[in-house]
mmCIF file of C-alpha atoms in Angstrom:
data_model
loop_
_atom_site.group_PDB
_atom_site.id
_atom_site.type_symbol
_atom_site.label_atom_id
_atom_site.label_comp_id
_atom_site.label_asym_id
_atom_site.label_seq_id
_atom_site.Cartn_x
_atom_site.Cartn_y
_atom_site.Cartn_z
ATOM 1 C CA UNK M 1 23.909 20.383 -23.153
ATOM 2 C CA UNK M 2 25.505 19.826 -19.688
ATOM 3 C CA UNK M 3 26.071 16.435 -18.272
ATOM 4 C CA UNK M 4 22.935 15.158 -16.464
ATOM 5 C CA UNK M 5 22.912 14.685 -12.726
ATOM 6 C CA UNK M 6 23.318 11.207 -11.202
ATOM 7 C CA UNK M 7 21.864 11.085 -7.755
ATOM 8 C CA UNK M 8 21.488 7.484 -6.483
ATOM 9 C CA UNK M 9 18.110 6.073 -5.653
ATOM 10 C CA UNK M 10 19.451 5.107 -2.251
ATOM 11 C CA UNK M 11 19.935 8.801 -1.452
ATOM 12 C CA UNK M 12 16.427 9.567 -2.688
ATOM 13 C CA UNK M 13 14.863 6.694 -0.679
ATOM 14 C CA UNK M 14 16.892 7.500 2.434
ATOM 15 C CA UNK M 15 15.524 11.033 2.287
ATOM 16 C CA UNK M 16 12.050 9.561 1.897
ATOM 17 C CA UNK M 17 12.009 6.814 4.430
ATOM 18 C CA UNK M 18 9.465 8.761 6.501
ATOM 19 C CA UNK M 19 7.026 8.084 3.648
ATOM 20 C CA UNK M 20 7.031 4.400 4.360
ATOM 21 C CA UNK M 21 4.168 3.009 6.462
ATOM 22 C CA UNK M 22 5.293 1.267 9.619
ATOM 23 C CA UNK M 23 3.971 -2.092 8.514
ATOM 24 C CA UNK M 24 3.530 -3.794 5.105
ATOM 25 C CA UNK M 25 5.298 -1.381 2.693
ATOM 26 C CA UNK M 26 5.200 -2.784 -0.891
ATOM 27 C CA UNK M 27 6.551 -1.561 -4.228
ATOM 28 C CA UNK M 28 3.032 -1.084 -5.585
ATOM 29 C CA UNK M 29 2.370 1.539 -2.898
ATOM 30 C CA UNK M 30 4.857 3.890 -4.569
ATOM 31 C CA UNK M 31 5.381 5.712 -7.877
ATOM 32 C CA UNK M 32 7.985 8.015 -9.191
ATOM 33 C CA UNK M 33 6.969 11.484 -10.286
ATOM 34 C CA UNK M 34 8.990 13.455 -12.788
ATOM 35 C CA UNK M 35 8.707 17.214 -12.879
ATOM 36 C CA UNK M 36 9.370 19.519 -15.798
ATOM 37 C CA UNK M 37 10.524 23.019 -15.019
ATOM 38 C CA UNK M 38 11.676 26.299 -16.523
ATOM 39 C CA UNK M 39 15.374 26.417 -15.824
ATOM 40 C CA UNK M 40 17.200 29.309 -14.137
ATOM 41 C CA UNK M 41 18.586 30.157 -10.744
ATOM 42 C CA UNK M 42 16.208 27.791 -8.973
ATOM 43 C CA UNK M 43 15.955 24.879 -11.407
ATOM 44 C CA UNK M 44 18.374 22.906 -13.586
ATOM 45 C CA UNK M 45 16.119 20.559 -15.516
ATOM 46 C CA UNK M 46 13.905 17.508 -14.839
ATOM 47 C CA UNK M 47 13.363 16.424 -11.254
ATOM 48 C CA UNK M 48 12.121 13.246 -9.659
ATOM 49 C CA UNK M 49 10.462 12.370 -6.364
ATOM 50 C CA UNK M 50 8.926 9.301 -4.693
ATOM 51 C CA UNK M 51 5.164 9.332 -4.120
ATOM 52 C CA UNK M 52 3.459 7.187 -1.488
ATOM 53 C CA UNK M 53 0.063 6.047 -2.841
ATOM 54 C CA UNK M 54 -1.190 4.936 0.538
ATOM 55 C CA UNK M 55 -0.891 8.353 2.293
ATOM 56 C CA UNK M 56 -0.171 10.916 -0.423
ATOM 57 C CA UNK M 57 3.267 11.937 0.805
ATOM 58 C CA UNK M 58 5.823 13.146 -1.693
ATOM 59 C CA UNK M 59 9.555 13.152 -1.123
ATOM 60 C CA UNK M 60 11.768 16.160 -1.768
ATOM 61 C CA UNK M 61 12.349 16.454 -5.531
ATOM 62 C CA UNK M 62 15.897 15.586 -6.708
ATOM 63 C CA UNK M 63 17.527 16.452 -10.003
ATOM 64 C CA UNK M 64 17.180 13.573 -12.481
ATOM 65 C CA UNK M 65 18.559 15.216 -15.653
ATOM 66 C CA UNK M 66 20.081 18.566 -16.382
ATOM 67 C CA UNK M 67 18.486 20.068 -19.461
ATOM 68 C CA UNK M 68 17.184 23.400 -20.655
ATOM 69 C CA UNK M 69 13.533 24.449 -20.140
ATOM 70 C CA UNK M 70 11.883 20.913 -20.070
ATOM 71 C CA UNK M 71 8.508 22.543 -19.697
ATOM 72 C CA UNK M 72 6.505 19.490 -20.747
ATOM 73 C CA UNK M 73 7.124 15.827 -20.373
ATOM 74 C CA UNK M 74 5.631 12.609 -21.820
ATOM 75 C CA UNK M 75 6.088 8.968 -20.852
ATOM 76 C CA UNK M 76 6.514 6.071 -23.281
ATOM 77 C CA UNK M 77 3.905 3.317 -22.923
ATOM 78 C CA UNK M 78 6.672 0.899 -21.902
ATOM 79 C CA UNK M 79 7.522 3.158 -18.953
ATOM 80 C CA UNK M 80 11.228 2.898 -20.026
ATOM 81 C CA UNK M 81 11.586 6.235 -21.761
ATOM 82 C CA UNK M 82 10.739 9.843 -21.006
ATOM 83 C CA UNK M 83 10.515 12.634 -23.541
ATOM 84 C CA UNK M 84 10.771 16.376 -22.975
ATOM 85 C CA UNK M 85 10.522 19.557 -24.944
ATOM 86 C CA UNK M 86 13.230 22.084 -24.736
ATOM 87 C CA UNK M 87 11.227 25.371 -24.782
ATOM 88 C CA UNK M 88 13.667 27.683 -26.623
ATOM 89 C CA UNK M 89 14.242 29.190 -30.026
ATOM 90 C CA UNK M 90 17.976 28.746 -30.440
ATOM 91 C CA UNK M 91 18.736 25.063 -30.550
ATOM 92 C CA UNK M 92 22.034 24.113 -32.172
ATOM 93 C CA UNK M 93 22.326 27.448 -33.893
ATOM 94 C CA UNK M 94 18.847 27.346 -35.533
ATOM 95 C CA UNK M 95 15.626 29.151 -34.677
ATOM 96 C CA UNK M 96 13.977 26.078 -33.203
ATOM 97 C CA UNK M 97 13.416 24.333 -29.973
ATOM 98 C CA UNK M 98 14.363 20.806 -29.018
ATOM 99 C CA UNK M 99 12.874 17.450 -28.266
ATOM 100 C CA UNK M 100 14.942 15.132 -25.959
ATOM 101 C CA UNK M 101 14.656 11.385 -25.362
ATOM 102 C CA UNK M 102 15.745 9.926 -22.070
ATOM 103 C CA UNK M 103 16.129 6.409 -20.819
ATOM 104 C CA UNK M 104 14.761 5.869 -17.276
ATOM 105 C CA UNK M 105 17.306 3.958 -15.160
ATOM 106 C CA UNK M 106 15.225 1.331 -13.385
ATOM 107 C CA UNK M 107 17.199 1.211 -10.146
ATOM 108 C CA UNK M 108 17.847 4.978 -9.572
ATOM 109 C CA UNK M 109 15.134 6.673 -11.532
ATOM 110 C CA UNK M 110 17.808 8.976 -13.109
ATOM 111 C CA UNK M 111 17.441 9.936 -16.735
ATOM 112 C CA UNK M 112 20.093 9.149 -19.338
ATOM 113 C CA UNK M 113 20.023 11.277 -22.439
ATOM 114 C CA UNK M 114 19.579 9.165 -25.620
ATOM 115 C CA UNK M 115 19.502 11.960 -28.159
ATOM 116 C CA UNK M 116 17.801 15.187 -29.215
ATOM 117 C CA UNK M 117 16.052 16.389 -32.343
ATOM 118 C CA UNK M 118 14.961 19.906 -33.371
ATOM 119 C CA UNK M 119 11.320 20.517 -32.611
ATOM 120 C CA UNK M 120 10.774 22.122 -36.028
ATOM 121 C CA UNK M 121 9.741 25.519 -34.633
ATOM 122 C CA UNK M 122 10.319 28.090 -31.889
ATOM 123 C CA UNK M 123 9.082 27.659 -28.319
ATOM 124 C CA UNK M 124 7.874 24.054 -28.158
ATOM 125 C CA UNK M 125 5.511 23.820 -25.171
ATOM 126 C CA UNK M 126 3.848 20.422 -25.411
ATOM 127 C CA UNK M 127 4.490 16.900 -26.641
ATOM 128 C CA UNK M 128 2.727 13.541 -26.473
ATOM 129 C CA UNK M 129 3.105 10.009 -27.871
ATOM 130 C CA UNK M 130 0.682 7.875 -29.839
ATOM 131 C CA UNK M 131 -0.714 5.004 -27.750
ATOM 132 C CA UNK M 132 1.858 2.483 -28.948
ATOM 133 C CA UNK M 133 4.829 4.775 -28.614
ATOM 134 C CA UNK M 134 5.781 4.819 -32.275
ATOM 135 C CA UNK M 135 6.080 8.623 -32.646
ATOM 136 C CA UNK M 136 6.353 11.809 -30.589
ATOM 137 C CA UNK M 137 4.032 14.683 -31.467
ATOM 138 C CA UNK M 138 5.216 18.201 -30.622
ATOM 139 C CA UNK M 139 3.539 21.632 -30.645
ATOM 140 C CA UNK M 140 5.601 24.771 -31.160
ATOM 141 C CA UNK M 141 3.880 27.749 -29.560
ATOM 142 C CA UNK M 142 6.265 30.466 -30.753
ATOM 143 C CA UNK M 143 6.156 29.594 -34.431
ATOM 144 C CA UNK M 144 2.710 28.018 -34.546
ATOM 145 C CA UNK M 145 3.729 24.752 -36.008
ATOM 146 C CA UNK M 146 3.482 20.988 -35.223
ATOM 147 C CA UNK M 147 5.832 18.121 -35.901
ATOM 148 C CA UNK M 148 5.863 14.315 -35.730
ATOM 149 C CA UNK M 149 9.095 12.525 -34.791
ATOM 150 C CA UNK M 150 9.560 8.728 -35.025
ATOM 151 C CA UNK M 151 10.603 6.757 -32.000
ATOM 152 C CA UNK M 152 13.240 4.074 -32.651
ATOM 153 C CA UNK M 153 13.359 0.677 -31.009
ATOM 154 C CA UNK M 154 16.064 1.957 -28.668
ATOM 155 C CA UNK M 155 13.737 4.760 -27.479
ATOM 156 C CA UNK M 156 15.811 7.378 -29.262
ATOM 157 C CA UNK M 157 14.283 9.869 -31.726
ATOM 158 C CA UNK M 158 14.653 9.419 -35.465
ATOM 159 C CA UNK M 159 14.656 12.164 -38.076
ATOM 160 C CA UNK M 160 11.435 14.196 -37.981
ATOM 161 C CA UNK M 161 8.749 12.767 -40.251
ATOM 162 C CA UNK M 162 6.612 15.794 -40.986
ATOM 163 C CA UNK M 163 6.413 19.517 -40.036
ATOM 164 C CA UNK M 164 3.214 21.519 -40.590
ATOM 165 C CA UNK M 165 3.181 25.316 -40.259
ATOM 166 C CA UNK M 166 -0.142 26.877 -39.234
ATOM 167 C CA UNK M 167 -1.324 30.098 -40.756
ATOM 168 C CA UNK M 168 -3.936 32.751 -39.842
ATOM 169 C CA UNK M 169 -4.890 34.915 -36.923
ATOM 170 C CA UNK M 170 -7.827 35.851 -34.680
ATOM 171 C CA UNK M 171 -9.241 38.864 -32.947
ATOM 172 C CA UNK M 172 -6.847 39.672 -30.069
ATOM 173 C CA UNK M 173 -4.296 42.140 -31.338
ATOM 174 C CA UNK M 174 -1.752 41.268 -28.626
ATOM 175 C CA UNK M 175 -1.838 37.486 -28.652
ATOM 176 C CA UNK M 176 -3.526 36.379 -31.789
ATOM 177 C CA UNK M 177 -1.769 38.033 -34.688
ATOM 178 C CA UNK M 178 -0.469 34.637 -35.769
ATOM 179 C CA UNK M 179 -0.750 30.942 -34.911
ATOM 180 C CA UNK M 180 0.342 29.547 -31.558
ATOM 181 C CA UNK M 181 0.048 25.756 -31.358
ATOM 182 C CA UNK M 182 -0.336 25.065 -27.636
ATOM 183 C CA UNK M 183 -0.998 21.286 -27.465
ATOM 184 C CA UNK M 184 -1.060 18.211 -29.704
ATOM 185 C CA UNK M 185 -2.630 14.919 -28.532
ATOM 186 C CA UNK M 186 -3.789 11.710 -30.208
ATOM 187 C CA UNK M 187 -7.417 10.720 -30.004
ATOM 188 C CA UNK M 188 -8.442 7.592 -28.095
ATOM 189 C CA UNK M 189 -8.623 5.574 -31.343
ATOM 190 C CA UNK M 190 -5.016 6.532 -32.151
ATOM 191 C CA UNK M 191 -6.145 7.641 -35.678
ATOM 192 C CA UNK M 192 -6.163 11.424 -35.327
ATOM 193 C CA UNK M 193 -3.996 14.130 -33.712
ATOM 194 C CA UNK M 194 -5.777 17.193 -32.298
ATOM 195 C CA UNK M 195 -4.040 20.569 -31.892
ATOM 196 C CA UNK M 196 -5.245 23.415 -29.803
ATOM 197 C CA UNK M 197 -4.025 26.676 -31.469
ATOM 198 C CA UNK M 198 -4.473 29.632 -29.180
ATOM 199 C CA UNK M 199 -3.684 32.139 -31.953
ATOM 200 C CA UNK M 200 -6.271 30.794 -34.393
ATOM 201 C CA UNK M 201 -9.130 30.091 -31.918
ATOM 202 C CA UNK M 202 -9.249 26.593 -33.464
ATOM 203 C CA UNK M 203 -8.759 22.954 -32.611
ATOM 204 C CA UNK M 204 -7.144 21.503 -35.720
ATOM 205 C CA UNK M 205 -7.594 17.798 -36.532
ATOM 206 C CA UNK M 206 -4.954 15.752 -38.441
ATOM 207 C CA UNK M 207 -5.141 12.252 -39.663
ATOM 208 C CA UNK M 208 -2.163 10.406 -38.081
ATOM 209 C CA UNK M 209 0.111 7.642 -39.312
ATOM 210 C CA UNK M 210 2.286 6.844 -36.242
ATOM 211 C CA UNK M 211 4.439 4.268 -37.988
ATOM 212 C CA UNK M 212 5.584 6.845 -40.563
ATOM 213 C CA UNK M 213 5.383 9.794 -38.210
ATOM 214 C CA UNK M 214 3.095 11.517 -40.666
ATOM 215 C CA UNK M 215 0.182 13.971 -40.242
ATOM 216 C CA UNK M 216 -2.288 15.198 -42.901
ATOM 217 C CA UNK M 217 -5.266 17.577 -42.569
ATOM 218 C CA UNK M 218 -8.544 15.915 -41.837
ATOM 219 C CA UNK M 219 -11.813 16.795 -43.608
ATOM 220 C CA UNK M 220 -13.122 18.865 -41.946
ATOM 221 C CA UNK M 221 -9.693 20.212 -40.901
ATOM 222 C CA UNK M 222 -10.701 21.987 -37.651
ATOM 223 C CA UNK M 223 -13.373 23.091 -35.201
ATOM 224 C CA UNK M 224 -13.648 26.660 -34.015
ATOM 225 C CA UNK M 225 -14.226 27.994 -30.501
ATOM 226 C CA UNK M 226 -15.546 31.471 -29.661
ATOM 227 C CA UNK M 227 -13.445 34.312 -30.955
ATOM 228 C CA UNK M 228 -10.728 35.536 -28.644
ATOM 229 C CA UNK M 229 -10.916 32.757 -26.022
ATOM 230 C CA UNK M 230 -7.605 31.125 -27.010
ATOM 231 C CA UNK M 231 -7.891 27.313 -26.736
ATOM 232 C CA UNK M 232 -4.925 25.915 -24.805
ATOM 233 C CA UNK M 233 -5.393 22.208 -23.839
ATOM 234 C CA UNK M 234 -7.837 19.378 -24.636
ATOM 235 C CA UNK M 235 -8.732 16.231 -22.679
ATOM 236 C CA UNK M 236 -10.849 13.306 -23.782
ATOM 237 C CA UNK M 237 -13.313 11.474 -21.573
ATOM 238 C CA UNK M 238 -11.830 8.039 -20.717
ATOM 239 C CA UNK M 239 -14.826 6.036 -21.967
ATOM 240 C CA UNK M 240 -17.276 8.235 -23.805
ATOM 241 C CA UNK M 241 -17.122 10.374 -26.984
ATOM 242 C CA UNK M 242 -16.667 13.720 -25.240
ATOM 243 C CA UNK M 243 -13.764 16.267 -25.453
ATOM 244 C CA UNK M 244 -13.100 19.174 -23.202
ATOM 245 C CA UNK M 245 -11.052 22.233 -24.293
ATOM 246 C CA UNK M 246 -9.834 24.782 -21.749
ATOM 247 C CA UNK M 247 -9.607 28.319 -23.121
ATOM 248 C CA UNK M 248 -6.707 30.319 -21.666
ATOM 249 C CA UNK M 249 -7.873 33.826 -22.492
ATOM 250 C CA UNK M 250 -11.539 33.197 -22.152
ATOM 251 C CA UNK M 251 -11.364 31.491 -18.689
ATOM 252 C CA UNK M 252 -13.768 28.888 -19.951
ATOM 253 C CA UNK M 253 -14.164 25.296 -20.984
ATOM 254 C CA UNK M 254 -15.768 24.250 -24.270
ATOM 255 C CA UNK M 255 -17.449 20.856 -24.356
ATOM 256 C CA UNK M 256 -17.537 18.926 -27.623
ATOM 257 C CA UNK M 257 -18.984 15.721 -28.888
ATOM 258 C CA UNK M 258 -16.233 13.682 -30.572
ATOM 259 C CA UNK M 259 -17.108 11.688 -33.711
ATOM 260 C CA UNK M 260 -14.377 9.100 -33.784
ATOM 261 C CA UNK M 261 -15.039 7.780 -37.277
ATOM 262 C CA UNK M 262 -14.826 11.118 -39.072
ATOM 263 C CA UNK M 263 -12.539 12.990 -36.625
ATOM 264 C CA UNK M 264 -15.177 15.677 -36.112
ATOM 265 C CA UNK M 265 -15.810 17.949 -33.044
ATOM 266 C CA UNK M 266 -19.240 19.421 -32.417
ATOM 267 C CA UNK M 267 -19.584 22.091 -29.720
ATOM 268 C CA UNK M 268 -22.360 21.679 -27.198
ATOM 269 C CA UNK M 269 -21.496 23.831 -24.236
ATOM 270 C CA UNK M 270 -19.237 26.572 -22.884
ATOM 271 C CA UNK M 271 -18.972 27.592 -19.288
ATOM 272 C CA UNK M 272 -16.685 29.753 -17.091
ATOM 273 C CA UNK M 273 -13.900 28.353 -14.963
ATOM 274 C CA UNK M 274 -14.129 31.256 -12.514
ATOM 275 C CA UNK M 275 -16.626 31.876 -9.679
ATOM 276 C CA UNK M 276 -19.296 34.513 -10.168
ATOM 277 C CA UNK M 277 -18.123 37.916 -8.990
ATOM 278 C CA UNK M 278 -14.434 37.373 -9.498
ATOM 279 C CA UNK M 279 -13.050 40.564 -11.075
ATOM 280 C CA UNK M 280 -9.304 40.009 -11.078
ATOM 281 C CA UNK M 281 -7.015 38.944 -13.974
ATOM 282 C CA UNK M 282 -6.770 35.232 -14.555
ATOM 283 C CA UNK M 283 -5.800 32.847 -17.307
ATOM 284 C CA UNK M 284 -6.598 29.169 -17.638
ATOM 285 C CA UNK M 285 -3.873 26.549 -18.047
ATOM 286 C CA UNK M 286 -4.390 22.765 -17.614
ATOM 287 C CA UNK M 287 -7.421 20.511 -17.955
ATOM 288 C CA UNK M 288 -7.850 16.855 -17.033
ATOM 289 C CA UNK M 289 -10.685 14.340 -16.806
ATOM 290 C CA UNK M 290 -10.696 12.161 -13.681
ATOM 291 C CA UNK M 291 -9.860 8.514 -14.519
ATOM 292 C CA UNK M 292 -13.331 7.560 -13.316
ATOM 293 C CA UNK M 293 -14.952 9.866 -15.845
ATOM 294 C CA UNK M 294 -17.170 11.686 -13.305
ATOM 295 C CA UNK M 295 -15.260 14.940 -12.948
ATOM 296 C CA UNK M 296 -13.322 17.447 -14.996
ATOM 297 C CA UNK M 297 -10.669 19.717 -13.475
ATOM 298 C CA UNK M 298 -9.179 22.989 -14.820
ATOM 299 C CA UNK M 299 -6.573 25.363 -13.453
ATOM 300 C CA UNK M 300 -6.870 29.126 -13.037
ATOM 301 C CA UNK M 301 -3.710 31.316 -12.956
ATOM 302 C CA UNK M 302 -4.640 34.480 -11.168
ATOM 303 C CA UNK M 303 -7.529 33.094 -9.191
ATOM 304 C CA UNK M 304 -4.912 30.422 -8.426
ATOM 305 C CA UNK M 305 -7.325 27.527 -8.058
ATOM 306 C CA UNK M 306 -8.464 24.248 -9.469
ATOM 307 C CA UNK M 307 -12.000 24.496 -10.833
ATOM 308 C CA UNK M 308 -14.046 21.291 -10.317
ATOM 309 C CA UNK M 309 -16.912 20.147 -12.551
ATOM 310 C CA UNK M 310 -19.281 17.218 -12.506
ATOM 311 C CA UNK M 311 -19.815 15.385 -15.791
ATOM 312 C CA UNK M 312 -23.339 14.521 -16.930
ATOM 313 C CA UNK M 313 -22.894 10.806 -17.766
ATOM 314 C CA UNK M 314 -25.494 10.919 -20.559
ATOM 315 C CA UNK M 315 -24.338 13.851 -22.634
ATOM 316 C CA UNK M 316 -20.999 14.911 -21.267
ATOM 317 C CA UNK M 317 -21.994 18.457 -20.263
ATOM 318 C CA UNK M 318 -20.497 20.018 -17.099
ATOM 319 C CA UNK M 319 -21.900 21.531 -13.911
ATOM 320 C CA UNK M 320 -19.714 23.609 -11.573
ATOM 321 C CA UNK M 321 -18.857 21.740 -8.369
ATOM 322 C CA UNK M 322 -16.451 24.047 -6.566
ATOM 323 C CA UNK M 323 -13.002 25.434 -6.380
ATOM 324 C CA UNK M 324 -9.823 24.508 -4.563
ATOM 325 C CA UNK M 325 -7.005 27.051 -3.863
ATOM 326 C CA UNK M 326 -3.690 25.604 -5.024
ATOM 327 C CA UNK M 327 -1.639 27.101 -2.199
ATOM 328 C CA UNK M 328 0.624 29.084 -4.538
ATOM 329 C CA UNK M 329 0.732 31.312 -7.570
ATOM 330 C CA UNK M 330 0.029 30.396 -11.230
ATOM 331 C CA UNK M 331 -0.866 26.682 -11.256
ATOM 332 C CA UNK M 332 0.259 26.068 -14.805
ATOM 333 C CA UNK M 333 -0.217 22.318 -14.560
ATOM 334 C CA UNK M 334 -1.571 19.525 -12.370
ATOM 335 C CA UNK M 335 -1.591 15.805 -12.624
ATOM 336 C CA UNK M 336 -3.917 13.055 -11.315
ATOM 337 C CA UNK M 337 -2.414 9.713 -10.464
ATOM 338 C CA UNK M 338 -3.678 6.698 -12.436
ATOM 339 C CA UNK M 339 -5.775 5.437 -9.533
ATOM 340 C CA UNK M 340 -7.627 8.724 -9.324
ATOM 341 C CA UNK M 341 -6.924 9.103 -5.573
ATOM 342 C CA UNK M 342 -4.351 11.969 -5.736
ATOM 343 C CA UNK M 343 -3.560 15.202 -7.550
ATOM 344 C CA UNK M 344 -0.320 17.126 -7.612
ATOM 345 C CA UNK M 345 -0.574 20.807 -8.523
ATOM 346 C CA UNK M 346 2.505 22.774 -9.641
ATOM 347 C CA UNK M 347 2.571 26.487 -8.946
ATOM 348 C CA UNK M 348 5.002 28.067 -11.413
ATOM 349 C CA UNK M 349 5.308 31.572 -9.908
ATOM 350 C CA UNK M 350 5.608 30.588 -6.279
ATOM 351 C CA UNK M 351 8.087 27.685 -6.878
ATOM 352 C CA UNK M 352 6.091 25.014 -5.002
ATOM 353 C CA UNK M 353 4.108 21.780 -5.309
ATOM 354 C CA UNK M 354 1.044 20.634 -3.374
ATOM 355 C CA UNK M 355 -0.608 17.207 -3.086
ATOM 356 C CA UNK M 356 -4.449 16.884 -2.846
ATOM 357 C CA UNK M 357 -6.574 13.918 -1.964
ATOM 358 C CA UNK M 358 -9.410 13.395 -4.448
ATOM 359 C CA UNK M 359 -12.840 12.522 -3.164
ATOM 360 C CA UNK M 360 -14.089 10.007 -5.735
ATOM 361 C CA UNK M 361 -17.700 10.608 -4.778
ATOM 362 C CA UNK M 362 -17.817 14.452 -4.878
ATOM 363 C CA UNK M 363 -14.653 15.405 -6.794
ATOM 364 C CA UNK M 364 -13.560 17.653 -3.980
ATOM 365 C CA UNK M 365 -9.895 18.187 -3.233
ATOM 366 C CA UNK M 366 -8.224 18.143 0.232
ATOM 367 C CA UNK M 367 -4.679 19.302 0.728
ATOM 368 C CA UNK M 368 -2.283 16.668 2.157
ATOM 369 C CA UNK M 369 0.918 17.815 3.890
ATOM 370 C CA UNK M 370 2.878 21.019 3.433
ATOM 371 C CA UNK M 371 3.982 22.502 0.095
ATOM 372 C CA UNK M 372 7.304 21.340 -1.347
ATOM 373 C CA UNK M 373 9.753 23.713 -2.927
ATOM 374 C CA UNK M 374 10.814 23.408 -6.592
ATOM 375 C CA UNK M 375 11.860 26.137 -8.963
ATOM 376 C CA UNK M 376 9.324 26.993 -11.670
ATOM 377 C CA UNK M 377 7.494 23.631 -11.769
ATOM 378 C CA UNK M 378 5.247 23.322 -14.829
ATOM 379 C CA UNK M 379 4.665 19.644 -15.471
ATOM 380 C CA UNK M 380 4.276 16.330 -13.562
ATOM 381 C CA UNK M 381 4.249 12.731 -14.760
ATOM 382 C CA UNK M 382 3.554 9.662 -12.693
ATOM 383 C CA UNK M 383 5.689 6.615 -13.500
ATOM 384 C CA UNK M 384 5.210 3.166 -11.941
ATOM 385 C CA UNK M 385 8.206 1.729 -10.124
ATOM 386 C CA UNK M 386 9.647 -1.383 -11.748
ATOM 387 C CA UNK M 387 7.779 -4.442 -10.426
ATOM 388 C CA UNK M 388 5.114 -2.278 -8.855
ATOM 389 C CA UNK M 389 1.482 -1.875 -9.700
ATOM 390 C CA UNK M 390 0.344 0.146 -12.700
ATOM 391 C CA UNK M 391 -2.993 0.871 -11.073
#
């Protein structure tokens, strides 16, 4: 791995002074945003920018750490450490990807590499932490496996605790001849880890012991979605027992009731993410529930939009509420800031980022400012500035 880049925060802020309001600028009006990318001619690793919460302006992204294919990022609960997958299949001479731990330098926002561990399989594409930051959970798309890695007191990664290889297939002969773990996330109670496996058309549920970095199959061990839809990502409602799964190949969202005691998912609705009459090729990517719990958003690659849904407060079902073009091609990911006022969408194939203002009453999105250029952006994480508000 090459030496990471050290741009000073003074340079970043000097390039972003136009973001400051004329009067009354405070630290809690700003956040850092880290961007994961696919590396190549236009990108070298993880980038950072300064985001103005008062007006939605984003500074030009600057390189924070040079690392290979950091396609997904996760923030430690302390806000002191950032973790990244290395989406590859040839890490340190083995057929596996990597997981990297970085320390966030408080003054500059640069990332200092602490250490790396193998991801336990090829093509890791997602990672998350349990709510207390005791372990990192990683999903390997290429090999269809998941792994738990302990987090040491220093923020570095310990030796992997458990690796589980999925088996099986589903109906699509091109994309579902074997397992493809696409995401792994802890449940709100921090007792279970849920895995969307695109190749199996299942959401697998594991009992989780974060202190030991251990996973074991739950009973029942999984919930199925419709054959051939390819579950990609899952998001929980912030306050109620509902879970939403976006299906990459089926261009749909499946709504589940979540039984927290038993770790059980029960399907109750499936609906399209595309408008009626759309006949082009499109594939879903990211899903998120608004912090207020009233809206669910999903991204369409091909239709190149964010689909907006209203949440029924009583039963969690969804109603279509509109679409917002993302101003680029293939919005693989988007992120909503903790206050729920802003969304950043990352368009992988057109190398750009856009900011949207979120209407908290209707869920509608309104573009703010011009697109910013960044090579193959595929993940965004908001991080409070030291001493600033955590919203």
